C-alpha positions as semicolon CSV with decimal commas, in nm:
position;residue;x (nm);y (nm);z (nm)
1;X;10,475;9,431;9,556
2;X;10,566;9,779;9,499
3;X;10,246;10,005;9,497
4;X;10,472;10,333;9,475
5;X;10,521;10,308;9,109
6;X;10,162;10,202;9,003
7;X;9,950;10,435;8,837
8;X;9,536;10,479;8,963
9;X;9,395;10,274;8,692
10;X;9,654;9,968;8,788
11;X;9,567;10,002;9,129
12;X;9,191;9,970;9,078
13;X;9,275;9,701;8,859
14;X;9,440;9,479;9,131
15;X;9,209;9,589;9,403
16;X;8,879;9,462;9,228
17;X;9,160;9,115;9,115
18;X;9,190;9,069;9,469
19;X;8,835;9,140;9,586
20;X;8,727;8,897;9,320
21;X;8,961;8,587;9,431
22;X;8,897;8,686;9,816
23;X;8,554;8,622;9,746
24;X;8,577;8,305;9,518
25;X;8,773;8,141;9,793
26;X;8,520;8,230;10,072
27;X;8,238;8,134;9,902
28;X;8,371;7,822;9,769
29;X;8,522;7,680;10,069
30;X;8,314;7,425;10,220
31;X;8,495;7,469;10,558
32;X;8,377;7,782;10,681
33;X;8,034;7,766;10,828
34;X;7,742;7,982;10,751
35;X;7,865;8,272;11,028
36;X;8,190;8,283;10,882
37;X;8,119;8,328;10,543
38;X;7,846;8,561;10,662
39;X;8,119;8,759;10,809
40;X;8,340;8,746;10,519
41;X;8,070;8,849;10,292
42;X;8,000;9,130;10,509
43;X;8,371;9,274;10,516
44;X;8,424;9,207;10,129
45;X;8,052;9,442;10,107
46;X;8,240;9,711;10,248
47;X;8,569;9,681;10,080
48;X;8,317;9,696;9,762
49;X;8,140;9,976;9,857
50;X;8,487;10,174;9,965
51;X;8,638;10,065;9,621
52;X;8,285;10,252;9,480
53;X;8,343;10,546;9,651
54;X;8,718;10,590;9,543
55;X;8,598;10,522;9,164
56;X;8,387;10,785;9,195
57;X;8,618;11,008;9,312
58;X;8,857;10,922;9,044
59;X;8,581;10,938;8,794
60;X;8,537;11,312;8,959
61;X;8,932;11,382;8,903
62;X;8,943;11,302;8,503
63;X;8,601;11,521;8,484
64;X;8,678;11,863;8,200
65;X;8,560;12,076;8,539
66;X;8,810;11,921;8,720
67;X;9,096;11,903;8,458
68;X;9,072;12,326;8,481
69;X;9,197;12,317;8,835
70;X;9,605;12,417;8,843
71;X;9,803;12,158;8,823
72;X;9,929;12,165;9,190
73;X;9,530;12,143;9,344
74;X;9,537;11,841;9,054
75;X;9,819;11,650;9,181
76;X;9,748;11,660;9,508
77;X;9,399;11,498;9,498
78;X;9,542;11,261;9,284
79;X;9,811;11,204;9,510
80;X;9,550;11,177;9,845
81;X;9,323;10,933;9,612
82;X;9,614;10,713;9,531
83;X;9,740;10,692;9,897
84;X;9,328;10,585;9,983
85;X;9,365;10,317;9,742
86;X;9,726;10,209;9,862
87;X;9,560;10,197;10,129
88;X;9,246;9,949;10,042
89;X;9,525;9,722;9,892
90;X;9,681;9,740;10,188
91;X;9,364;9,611;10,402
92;X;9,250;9,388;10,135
93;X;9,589;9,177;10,172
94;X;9,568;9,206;10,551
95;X;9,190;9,103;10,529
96;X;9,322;8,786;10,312
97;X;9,604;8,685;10,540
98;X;9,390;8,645;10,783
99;X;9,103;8,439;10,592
100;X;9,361;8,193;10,464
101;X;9,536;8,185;10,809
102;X;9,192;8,062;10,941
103;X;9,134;7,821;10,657
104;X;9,488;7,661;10,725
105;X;9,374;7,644;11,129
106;X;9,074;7,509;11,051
107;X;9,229;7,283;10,802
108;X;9,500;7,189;11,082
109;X;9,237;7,118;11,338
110;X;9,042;6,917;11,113
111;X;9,339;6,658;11,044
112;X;9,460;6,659;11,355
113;X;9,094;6,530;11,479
114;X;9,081;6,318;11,230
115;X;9,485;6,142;11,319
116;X;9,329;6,149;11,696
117;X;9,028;5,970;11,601
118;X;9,223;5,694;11,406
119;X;9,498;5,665;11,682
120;X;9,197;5,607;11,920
121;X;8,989;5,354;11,639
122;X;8,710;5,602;11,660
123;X;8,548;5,628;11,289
């Protein structure tokens, strides 16, 4: 996906999408032990709390205080502030690749003991 030609608002929009699902499939995945979801909970806490801070700054940008500023000063916050959340989108997929990649090997570990097992008539 193309994050050049999103606007701010669309980005926020499929960062929190994203944080949402990431965290439905941790926490409902009966897989993962209690230290791995642990861990996951603790990474998605700070994706949260970054995706806070970056709505706060955006919040800041569309302030009247801030709308004064020239136009140049303007567009380049907004410019840094979109690269920062290009940027979270860009960690939160990485994060999730890796969480599903470890569900799958897991998942793949799990079958595989369980074709050893019946090759060996162990139930």
């Amino acid at each position: 996906m193309l994050l050049s030609g999103m606007d701010i608002g669309s980005l926020k929009s499929l960062i929190y999408q994203r944080i949402h699902l990431l965290n439905n499939f941790t926490a409902k995945n009966q897989i993962f032990n209690v230290q791995q979801k642990t861990y996951f909970n603790e990474v998605l806490k700070k994706v949260r709390e970054e995706e806070i801070q970056l709505s706060n700054r955006y919040d800041e940008l569309t302030k009247d205080d801030y709308l004064s500023l020239d136009d140049e000063h303007r567009l380049e916050r907004i410019k840094d502030l979109k690269m920062d959340y290009e940027s979270l989108y860009g960690f939160i997929r990485y994060f999730e690749i890796q969480v599903k990649s470890y569900s799958n090997q897991i998942e793949n570990e799990q079958t595989d003991l369980s074709s050893s097992k019946k090759l060996l008539g162990i139930k």
